PDB file of C-alpha atoms in Angstrom:
ATOM      1  CA  UNK A   1      -0.036  -0.034  -0.038  1.00  0.00           C
ATOM      2  CA  UNK A   2       1.625   3.375  -1.032  1.00  0.00           C
ATOM      3  CA  UNK A   3       0.771   6.965  -0.389  1.00  0.00           C
ATOM      4  CA  UNK A   4      -1.470   7.177  -3.425  1.00  0.00           C
ATOM      5  CA  UNK A   5      -3.826   4.837  -1.520  1.00  0.00           C
ATOM      6  CA  UNK A   6      -4.237   7.438   1.210  1.00  0.00           C
ATOM      7  CA  UNK A   7      -5.210  10.146  -1.222  1.00  0.00           C
ATOM      8  CA  UNK A   8      -7.504   7.917  -3.101  1.00  0.00           C
ATOM      9  CA  UNK A   9      -9.402   6.988  -0.007  1.00  0.00           C
ATOM     10  CA  UNK A  10     -10.030  10.652   0.716  1.00  0.00           C
ATOM     11  CA  UNK A  11     -10.876  11.678  -2.862  1.00  0.00           C
ATOM     12  CA  UNK A  12     -13.310   8.752  -3.374  1.00  0.00           C
ATOM     13  CA  UNK A  13     -14.964   9.543   0.047  1.00  0.00           C
ATOM     14  CA  UNK A  14     -15.278  13.365  -0.948  1.00  0.00           C
ATOM     15  CA  UNK A  15     -16.811  12.776  -4.187  1.00  0.00           C
ATOM     16  CA  UNK A  16     -18.992  10.047  -3.034  1.00  0.00           C
ATOM     17  CA  UNK A  17     -20.384  12.347  -0.330  1.00  0.00           C
ATOM     18  CA  UNK A  18     -20.888  15.126  -2.920  1.00  0.00           C
ATOM     19  CA  UNK A  19     -22.985  12.949  -5.220  1.00  0.00           C
ATOM     20  CA  UNK A  20     -24.577  10.379  -2.941  1.00  0.00           C
ATOM     21  CA  UNK A  21     -24.576  12.385   0.453  1.00  0.00           C
ATOM     22  CA  UNK A  22     -28.247  13.815   0.179  1.00  0.00           C
ATOM     23  CA  UNK A  23     -29.495  10.737   1.913  1.00  0.00           C
ATOM     24  CA  UNK A  24     -28.617  10.922   5.549  1.00  0.00           C
ATOM     25  CA  UNK A  25     -27.955   7.122   5.985  1.00  0.00           C
ATOM     26  CA  UNK A  26     -25.620   7.027   2.879  1.00  0.00           C
ATOM     27  CA  UNK A  27     -23.880  10.174   4.135  1.00  0.00           C
ATOM     28  CA  UNK A  28     -23.377   8.577   7.495  1.00  0.00           C
ATOM     29  CA  UNK A  29     -22.097   5.299   6.092  1.00  0.00           C
ATOM     30  CA  UNK A  30     -19.830   6.998   3.608  1.00  0.00           C
ATOM     31  CA  UNK A  31     -18.340   9.463   6.017  1.00  0.00           C
ATOM     32  CA  UNK A  32     -17.680   7.053   8.987  1.00  0.00           C
ATOM     33  CA  UNK A  33     -16.673   4.217   6.638  1.00  0.00           C
ATOM     34  CA  UNK A  34     -14.106   6.225   4.728  1.00  0.00           C
ATOM     35  CA  UNK A  35     -12.833   7.953   7.848  1.00  0.00           C
ATOM     36  CA  UNK A  36     -12.378   4.370   9.439  1.00  0.00           C
ATOM     37  CA  UNK A  37     -10.566   2.994   6.337  1.00  0.00           C
ATOM     38  CA  UNK A  38      -8.376   5.985   6.391  1.00  0.00           C
ATOM     39  CA  UNK A  39      -7.609   5.780  10.109  1.00  0.00           C
ATOM     40  CA  UNK A  40      -6.798   1.917   9.668  1.00  0.00           C
ATOM     41  CA  UNK A  41      -4.677   2.557   6.649  1.00  0.00           C
ATOM     42  CA  UNK A  42      -2.560   5.074   8.581  1.00  0.00           C
ATOM     43  CA  UNK A  43      -2.081   2.712  11.458  1.00  0.00           C
ATOM     44  CA  UNK A  44      -1.008  -0.009   8.945  1.00  0.00           C
ATOM     45  CA  UNK A  45       1.662   2.478   7.738  1.00  0.00           C
ATOM     46  CA  UNK A  46       3.362   2.500  11.029  1.00  0.00           C
ATOM     47  CA  UNK A  47       7.133   2.056  10.935  1.00  0.00           C
ATOM     48  CA  UNK A  48       7.421   2.354   7.077  1.00  0.00           C
ATOM     49  CA  UNK A  49       9.416   4.816   5.081  1.00  0.00           C
ATOM     50  CA  UNK A  50       7.752   5.506   1.806  1.00  0.00           C
ATOM     51  CA  UNK A  51       8.501   7.979  -0.899  1.00  0.00           C
ATOM     52  CA  UNK A  52       6.667   8.757  -4.214  1.00  0.00           C
ATOM     53  CA  UNK A  53       6.078  11.298  -6.857  1.00  0.00           C
ATOM     54  CA  UNK A  54       3.816  12.002  -9.739  1.00  0.00           C
ATOM     55  CA  UNK A  55       3.920  14.503 -12.733  1.00  0.00           C
ATOM     56  CA  UNK A  56       1.125  16.955 -13.433  1.00  0.00           C
ATOM     57  CA  UNK A  57       1.284  19.716 -16.036  1.00  0.00           C
ATOM     58  CA  UNK A  58       5.181  19.296 -16.262  1.00  0.00           C
ATOM     59  CA  UNK A  59       5.516  19.676 -12.360  1.00  0.00           C
ATOM     60  CA  UNK A  60       6.658  17.006 -10.158  1.00  0.00           C
ATOM     61  CA  UNK A  61       5.030  16.687  -6.852  1.00  0.00           C
ATOM     62  CA  UNK A  62       6.966  14.458  -4.315  1.00  0.00           C
ATOM     63  CA  UNK A  63       5.635  12.894  -1.170  1.00  0.00           C
ATOM     64  CA  UNK A  64       7.245  11.036   1.661  1.00  0.00           C
ATOM     65  CA  UNK A  65       6.236   9.278   4.865  1.00  0.00           C
ATOM     66  CA  UNK A  66       8.634   9.347   7.886  1.00  0.00           C
ATOM     67  CA  UNK A  67       7.913   8.804  11.539  1.00  0.00           C
ATOM     68  CA  UNK A  68       7.041  12.608  12.135  1.00  0.00           C
ATOM     69  CA  UNK A  69       4.681  12.671   9.211  1.00  0.00           C
ATOM     70  CA  UNK A  70       3.149   9.454  10.282  1.00  0.00           C
ATOM     71  CA  UNK A  71       2.409  10.868  13.748  1.00  0.00           C
ATOM     72  CA  UNK A  72       0.613  13.927  12.153  1.00  0.00           C
ATOM     73  CA  UNK A  73      -1.260  11.650   9.844  1.00  0.00           C
ATOM     74  CA  UNK A  74      -2.380   9.659  12.937  1.00  0.00           C
ATOM     75  CA  UNK A  75      -3.632  12.932  14.443  1.00  0.00           C
ATOM     76  CA  UNK A  76      -5.465  13.942  11.265  1.00  0.00           C
ATOM     77  CA  UNK A  77      -6.998  10.596  10.893  1.00  0.00           C
ATOM     78  CA  UNK A  78      -8.126  10.339  14.426  1.00  0.00           C
ATOM     79  CA  UNK A  79      -9.772  13.639  14.492  1.00  0.00           C
ATOM     80  CA  UNK A  80     -11.332  12.892  11.302  1.00  0.00           C
ATOM     81  CA  UNK A  81     -12.792   9.472  12.571  1.00  0.00           C
ATOM     82  CA  UNK A  82     -14.101  11.201  15.630  1.00  0.00           C
ATOM     83  CA  UNK A  83     -15.731  14.062  13.617  1.00  0.00           C
ATOM     84  CA  UNK A  84     -17.312  11.605  11.285  1.00  0.00           C
ATOM     85  CA  UNK A  85     -18.660   9.520  14.135  1.00  0.00           C
ATOM     86  CA  UNK A  86     -19.884  12.621  15.921  1.00  0.00           C
ATOM     87  CA  UNK A  87     -21.588  13.729  12.705  1.00  0.00           C
ATOM     88  CA  UNK A  88     -23.582  10.677  12.512  1.00  0.00           C
ATOM     89  CA  UNK A  89     -25.190  11.344  15.962  1.00  0.00           C
ATOM     90  CA  UNK A  90     -25.616  15.118  15.407  1.00  0.00           C
ATOM     91  CA  UNK A  91     -28.925  16.463  14.237  1.00  0.00           C
ATOM     92  CA  UNK A  92     -28.080  19.082  11.651  1.00  0.00           C
ATOM     93  CA  UNK A  93     -30.909  21.327  10.524  1.00  0.00           C
ATOM     94  CA  UNK A  94     -29.136  22.558   7.406  1.00  0.00           C
ATOM     95  CA  UNK A  95     -29.804  21.787   3.763  1.00  0.00           C
ATOM     96  CA  UNK A  96     -27.079  20.440   1.282  1.00  0.00           C
ATOM     97  CA  UNK A  97     -25.002  18.672   3.989  1.00  0.00           C
ATOM     98  CA  UNK A  98     -23.280  16.785   1.140  1.00  0.00           C
ATOM     99  CA  UNK A  99     -21.500  19.976   0.276  1.00  0.00           C
ATOM    100  CA  UNK A 100     -20.425  20.458   3.819  1.00  0.00           C
ATOM    101  CA  UNK A 101     -18.926  16.931   4.001  1.00  0.00           C
ATOM    102  CA  UNK A 102     -17.372  17.327   0.724  1.00  0.00           C
ATOM    103  CA  UNK A 103     -15.642  20.446   1.908  1.00  0.00           C
ATOM    104  CA  UNK A 104     -14.545  18.539   5.271  1.00  0.00           C
ATOM    105  CA  UNK A 105     -13.044  15.644   3.175  1.00  0.00           C
ATOM    106  CA  UNK A 106     -11.113  17.833   0.672  1.00  0.00           C
ATOM    107  CA  UNK A 107      -9.818  20.024   3.469  1.00  0.00           C
ATOM    108  CA  UNK A 108      -8.553  16.798   5.221  1.00  0.00           C
ATOM    109  CA  UNK A 109      -7.066  15.871   1.920  1.00  0.00           C
ATOM    110  CA  UNK A 110      -5.178  19.149   1.778  1.00  0.00           C
ATOM    111  CA  UNK A 111      -3.923  18.618   5.245  1.00  0.00           C
ATOM    112  CA  UNK A 112      -2.735  15.087   4.545  1.00  0.00           C
ATOM    113  CA  UNK A 113      -0.958  16.392   1.344  1.00  0.00           C
ATOM    114  CA  UNK A 114       0.688  19.115   3.473  1.00  0.00           C
ATOM    115  CA  UNK A 115       2.007  16.680   6.032  1.00  0.00           C
ATOM    116  CA  UNK A 116       3.377  14.260   3.300  1.00  0.00           C
ATOM    117  CA  UNK A 117       4.848  16.909   0.974  1.00  0.00           C
ATOM    118  CA  UNK A 118       8.513  16.647   0.153  1.00  0.00           C
ATOM    119  CA  UNK A 119       9.008  19.752  -1.840  1.00  0.00           C
ATOM    120  CA  UNK A 120       7.971  23.315  -1.585  1.00  0.00           C
ATOM    121  CA  UNK A 121       5.661  23.363  -4.621  1.00  0.00           C
ATOM    122  CA  UNK A 122       3.863  20.457  -3.201  1.00  0.00           C
ATOM    123  CA  UNK A 123       3.646  22.032   0.249  1.00  0.00           C
ATOM    124  CA  UNK A 124       2.300  25.204  -1.216  1.00  0.00           C
ATOM    125  CA  UNK A 125      -0.283  23.652  -3.338  1.00  0.00           C
ATOM    126  CA  UNK A 126      -1.725  21.598  -0.495  1.00  0.00           C
ATOM    127  CA  UNK A 127      -1.450  24.538   1.839  1.00  0.00           C
ATOM    128  CA  UNK A 128      -3.776  26.482  -0.461  1.00  0.00           C
ATOM    129  CA  UNK A 129      -6.233  23.595  -0.805  1.00  0.00           C
ATOM    130  CA  UNK A 130      -6.444  23.330   3.086  1.00  0.00           C
ATOM    131  CA  UNK A 131      -6.755  27.114   3.354  1.00  0.00           C
ATOM    132  CA  UNK A 132      -9.416  27.662   0.731  1.00  0.00           C
ATOM    133  CA  UNK A 133     -11.630  24.717   2.040  1.00  0.00           C
ATOM    134  CA  UNK A 134     -11.258  25.870   5.598  1.00  0.00           C
ATOM    135  CA  UNK A 135     -12.604  29.174   4.468  1.00  0.00           C
ATOM    136  CA  UNK A 136     -15.519  27.463   2.783  1.00  0.00           C
ATOM    137  CA  UNK A 137     -16.148  25.471   6.073  1.00  0.00           C
ATOM    138  CA  UNK A 138     -16.219  28.739   7.997  1.00  0.00           C
ATOM    139  CA  UNK A 139     -18.802  30.476   5.768  1.00  0.00           C
ATOM    140  CA  UNK A 140     -20.975  27.372   5.317  1.00  0.00           C
ATOM    141  CA  UNK A 141     -23.688  28.733   7.802  1.00  0.00           C
ATOM    142  CA  UNK A 142     -23.998  32.051   5.963  1.00  0.00           C
ATOM    143  CA  UNK A 143     -24.200  34.203   9.032  1.00  0.00           C
ATOM    144  CA  UNK A 144     -22.605  37.744   9.010  1.00  0.00           C
ATOM    145  CA  UNK A 145     -20.271  36.983  11.780  1.00  0.00           C
ATOM    146  CA  UNK A 146     -18.939  33.784   9.867  1.00  0.00           C
ATOM    147  CA  UNK A 147     -18.154  35.870   6.907  1.00  0.00           C
ATOM    148  CA  UNK A 148     -16.136  38.366   9.061  1.00  0.00           C
ATOM    149  CA  UNK A 149     -14.215  35.679  10.808  1.00  0.00           C
ATOM    150  CA  UNK A 150     -13.545  33.891   7.585  1.00  0.00           C
ATOM    151  CA  UNK A 151     -12.359  37.115   5.974  1.00  0.00           C
ATOM    152  CA  UNK A 152      -9.818  37.594   8.817  1.00  0.00           C
ATOM    153  CA  UNK A 153      -8.675  33.975   8.517  1.00  0.00           C
TER     154      UNK A 153
END
């Protein structure tokens, strides 16, 4: 299992929630299931050193897993799993929760890419993904004070 598998889990979870997340039971299963698979995959990677890269538009993005990045992956996956389990029990009164969970998964994808980045370009790209989708999570409720807080962010 390589690093591409980690990104694949989060991307499949994000787009599954976007297209299939309108039904509450499906949203709960996909969110908790993908978070659990992601958490177990991170635990499985303990003690391994993996490096990889891919090319996109003539740029090379490099990733590597070491003990420090594994620790932060464990933190990200743990909080993601806890949030997904909590969200199954929470009673949300908002419409379009599939967008919220899509934003949540893509933000976590950005955090994972940030932790695994081996070069400055990759670090910057995933920092921007994480920042932009964190902004969208902050303004999701649409209240005036949320917009002001997100603007300061």
